[in-house]
Short mmCIF file of C-alpha atoms in Angstrom, two decimals:
data_model
loop_
_atom_site.label_atom_id
_atom_site.label_comp_id
_atom_site.label_asym_id
_atom_site.label_seq_id
_atom_site.Cartn_x
_atom_site.Cartn_y
_atom_site.Cartn_z
CA UNK K 215 10.42 20.88 11.84
CA UNK K 216 11.58 18.34 9.30
CA UNK K 217 14.51 18.60 6.90
CA UNK K 218 13.36 17.60 3.41
CA UNK K 219 15.95 18.21 0.73
CA UNK K 220 19.10 19.83 -0.44
CA UNK K 221 18.94 21.70 -3.70
CA UNK K 222 21.09 24.01 -5.78
CA UNK K 223 19.19 27.10 -6.92
CA UNK K 224 21.56 27.86 -9.80
CA UNK K 225 21.27 24.34 -11.22
CA UNK K 226 17.50 24.21 -10.62
CA UNK K 227 16.78 27.35 -12.66
CA UNK K 228 16.50 25.29 -15.86
CA UNK K 229 13.94 23.01 -14.15
CA UNK K 230 11.87 26.05 -13.19
CA UNK K 231 12.13 27.51 -16.68
CA UNK K 232 10.92 24.22 -18.15
CA UNK K 233 7.89 24.36 -15.85
CA UNK K 234 7.23 27.93 -16.95
CA UNK K 235 7.28 26.80 -20.61
CA UNK K 236 4.77 24.06 -19.77
CA UNK K 237 2.43 26.63 -18.20
CA UNK K 238 2.81 29.06 -21.11
CA UNK K 239 1.88 26.29 -23.58
CA UNK K 240 -1.01 25.14 -21.39
CA UNK K 241 -2.51 28.63 -21.11
CA UNK K 242 -2.15 29.17 -24.89
CA UNK K 243 -4.70 26.37 -25.39
CA UNK K 244 -7.24 28.46 -23.48
CA UNK K 245 -6.54 31.83 -25.06
CA UNK K 246 -3.97 32.94 -22.52
CA UNK K 247 -1.32 35.20 -24.03
CA UNK K 248 2.08 35.29 -22.37
CA UNK K 249 2.84 38.92 -21.50
CA UNK K 250 6.14 38.78 -19.65
CA UNK K 251 8.41 37.10 -17.17
CA UNK K 252 9.09 38.95 -13.92
CA UNK K 253 12.09 41.28 -13.88
CA UNK K 254 14.83 40.94 -11.27
CA UNK K 255 12.95 43.42 -9.07
CA UNK K 256 9.60 41.63 -9.48
CA UNK K 257 10.95 38.06 -9.28
CA UNK K 258 10.45 37.52 -5.53
CA UNK K 259 6.77 38.45 -5.90
CA UNK K 260 5.57 36.59 -9.02
CA UNK K 261 6.95 34.66 -12.01
CA UNK K 262 4.82 34.98 -15.16
CA UNK K 263 2.15 37.40 -16.40
CA UNK K 264 -0.63 36.44 -18.83
CA UNK K 265 -3.50 38.21 -20.53
CA UNK K 266 -6.73 36.33 -21.19
CA UNK K 267 -9.47 37.03 -23.80
CA UNK K 268 -11.52 38.99 -21.26
CA UNK K 269 -8.53 41.40 -21.05
CA UNK K 270 -7.81 40.19 -17.54
CA UNK K 271 -4.15 40.33 -16.57
CA UNK K 272 -3.10 37.43 -14.33
CA UNK K 273 0.18 37.05 -12.44
CA UNK K 274 1.28 33.55 -11.48
CA UNK K 275 3.77 32.05 -9.06
CA UNK K 276 5.09 28.88 -10.73
CA UNK K 277 6.77 26.00 -8.88
CA UNK K 278 8.06 22.94 -10.73
CA UNK K 279 8.42 19.70 -8.76
CA UNK K 280 10.62 17.03 -10.31
CA UNK K 281 11.13 15.16 -7.03
CA UNK K 282 7.74 13.41 -7.16
CA UNK K 283 8.19 10.37 -9.39
CA UNK K 284 5.43 7.74 -9.68
CA UNK K 285 6.24 4.05 -9.40
CA UNK K 286 5.66 1.78 -12.37
CA UNK K 287 5.46 -1.86 -13.30
CA UNK K 288 7.80 -2.96 -16.07
CA UNK K 289 6.71 -5.41 -18.78
CA UNK K 290 8.71 -8.08 -16.94
CA UNK K 291 6.43 -7.60 -13.93
CA UNK K 292 9.19 -5.94 -11.88
CA UNK K 293 7.82 -3.05 -9.81
CA UNK K 294 9.95 0.09 -9.70
CA UNK K 295 9.22 2.13 -6.61
CA UNK K 296 8.59 5.80 -7.12
CA UNK K 297 9.67 8.75 -5.02
CA UNK K 298 6.74 10.53 -3.45
CA UNK K 299 6.06 11.66 0.08
CA UNK K 300 2.60 12.76 -1.00
CA UNK K 301 3.06 16.45 -0.27
CA UNK K 302 2.93 19.76 -2.04
CA UNK K 303 5.59 22.20 -0.72
CA UNK K 304 4.77 25.89 -0.24
CA UNK K 305 7.81 28.03 0.56
CA UNK K 306 7.39 30.67 3.27
CA UNK K 307 10.91 31.76 4.32
CA UNK K 308 14.42 31.71 2.88
CA UNK K 309 17.72 33.09 4.16
CA UNK K 310 16.06 34.64 7.21
CA UNK K 311 13.46 36.56 5.19
CA UNK K 312 9.84 36.04 4.27
CA UNK K 313 9.52 34.52 0.79
CA UNK K 314 7.12 32.49 -1.33
CA UNK K 315 3.57 32.57 -0.03
CA UNK K 316 4.44 35.24 2.54
CA UNK K 317 5.39 37.86 -0.06
CA UNK K 318 3.84 36.86 -3.39
CA UNK K 319 1.67 39.37 -5.22
CA UNK K 320 0.58 36.73 -7.74
CA UNK K 321 -3.09 36.00 -8.39
CA UNK K 322 -2.53 32.25 -8.85
CA UNK K 323 -0.12 29.75 -7.30
CA UNK K 324 0.75 26.97 -9.76
CA UNK K 325 2.57 23.74 -8.91
CA UNK K 326 3.71 21.64 -11.85
CA UNK K 327 4.36 17.99 -11.00
CA UNK K 328 6.53 17.18 -13.98
CA UNK K 329 6.63 13.38 -13.67
CA UNK K 330 2.92 13.14 -12.83
CA UNK K 331 2.03 15.34 -15.84
CA UNK K 332 -0.17 17.43 -13.54
CA UNK K 333 -0.60 21.15 -13.01
CA UNK K 334 -2.19 22.18 -9.70
CA UNK K 335 -3.78 25.65 -9.66
CA UNK K 336 -5.07 27.60 -6.66
CA UNK K 337 -5.81 31.29 -6.21
CA UNK K 338 -3.27 32.81 -3.83
CA UNK K 339 -5.91 34.18 -1.44
CA UNK K 340 -7.49 30.71 -1.20
CA UNK K 341 -4.07 29.11 -0.61
CA UNK K 342 -3.34 31.58 2.20
CA UNK K 343 -6.71 30.80 3.78
CA UNK K 344 -6.08 27.04 3.44
CA UNK K 345 -2.74 27.44 5.23
CA UNK K 346 -4.27 29.65 7.92
CA UNK K 347 -7.08 27.19 8.62
CA UNK K 348 -4.88 24.08 8.84
CA UNK K 349 -1.96 22.95 10.93
CA UNK K 350 0.35 21.85 8.10
CA UNK K 351 3.77 20.45 8.93
CA UNK K 352 6.52 23.04 8.48
CA UNK K 353 9.89 22.00 7.07
CA UNK K 354 13.27 23.62 7.37
CA UNK K 355 16.42 23.26 5.26
CA UNK K 356 14.21 22.54 2.25
CA UNK K 357 16.30 24.51 -0.24
CA UNK K 358 19.93 25.24 -1.04
CA UNK K 359 22.38 24.22 1.64
CA UNK K 360 22.60 27.03 4.18
CA UNK K 361 19.51 28.82 2.84
CA UNK K 362 17.38 27.83 5.82
CA UNK K 363 14.39 27.57 3.48
CA UNK K 364 11.18 26.59 5.23
CA UNK K 365 7.67 25.96 4.06
CA UNK K 366 4.42 24.14 4.50
CA UNK K 367 3.81 20.53 3.47
CA UNK K 368 0.26 20.11 2.21
CA UNK K 369 -0.83 16.45 1.87
CA UNK K 370 -1.92 16.28 -1.79
CA UNK K 371 -4.51 13.52 -1.44
CA UNK K 372 -6.19 15.13 1.57
CA UNK K 373 -6.43 18.61 0.02
CA UNK K 374 -6.67 18.00 -3.74
CA UNK K 375 -10.29 19.19 -3.71
CA UNK K 376 -8.99 22.71 -2.98
CA UNK K 377 -7.02 22.82 -6.23
CA UNK K 378 -7.86 22.80 -9.91
CA UNK K 379 -5.83 19.90 -11.29
CA UNK K 380 -5.14 19.58 -15.01
CA UNK K 381 -3.02 17.13 -16.99
CA UNK K 382 -0.44 18.16 -19.56
CA UNK K 383 1.55 16.23 -22.16
#
């Protein structure tokens, strides 16, 4: 297993809430009405609930990635390297317990790549099947220090065809 990052959940809450606002605004464009945010009891299982014009209620698991930063060329011609290992992280365990994909009751898993201006959508049952059918690298220590958070690394370029990818502003 590979160690990927060290994060601080308390500090990262605002990042996640920003991603949730992006998704709420995105769904509004397509008739999605924000119903509610998960309560403390529901939070481990899903993040946001929406209602769509066909009266369908949809629960989403929302992950916001601010670690992927594209490179760019400045007007001077200087190339600034980005930060991107090319993966999408799917949490599976934290603090010795199943979490993320292993316990979600959401209908859709949504990854927001903030600096790429991309939203990646996949139905949870399809994501579980994708994980089951592939031998993705598993990381450990990918969350708060001491959380022993682990998850799957899905190579974005190799598996992008499995996701619905939309841009946002």
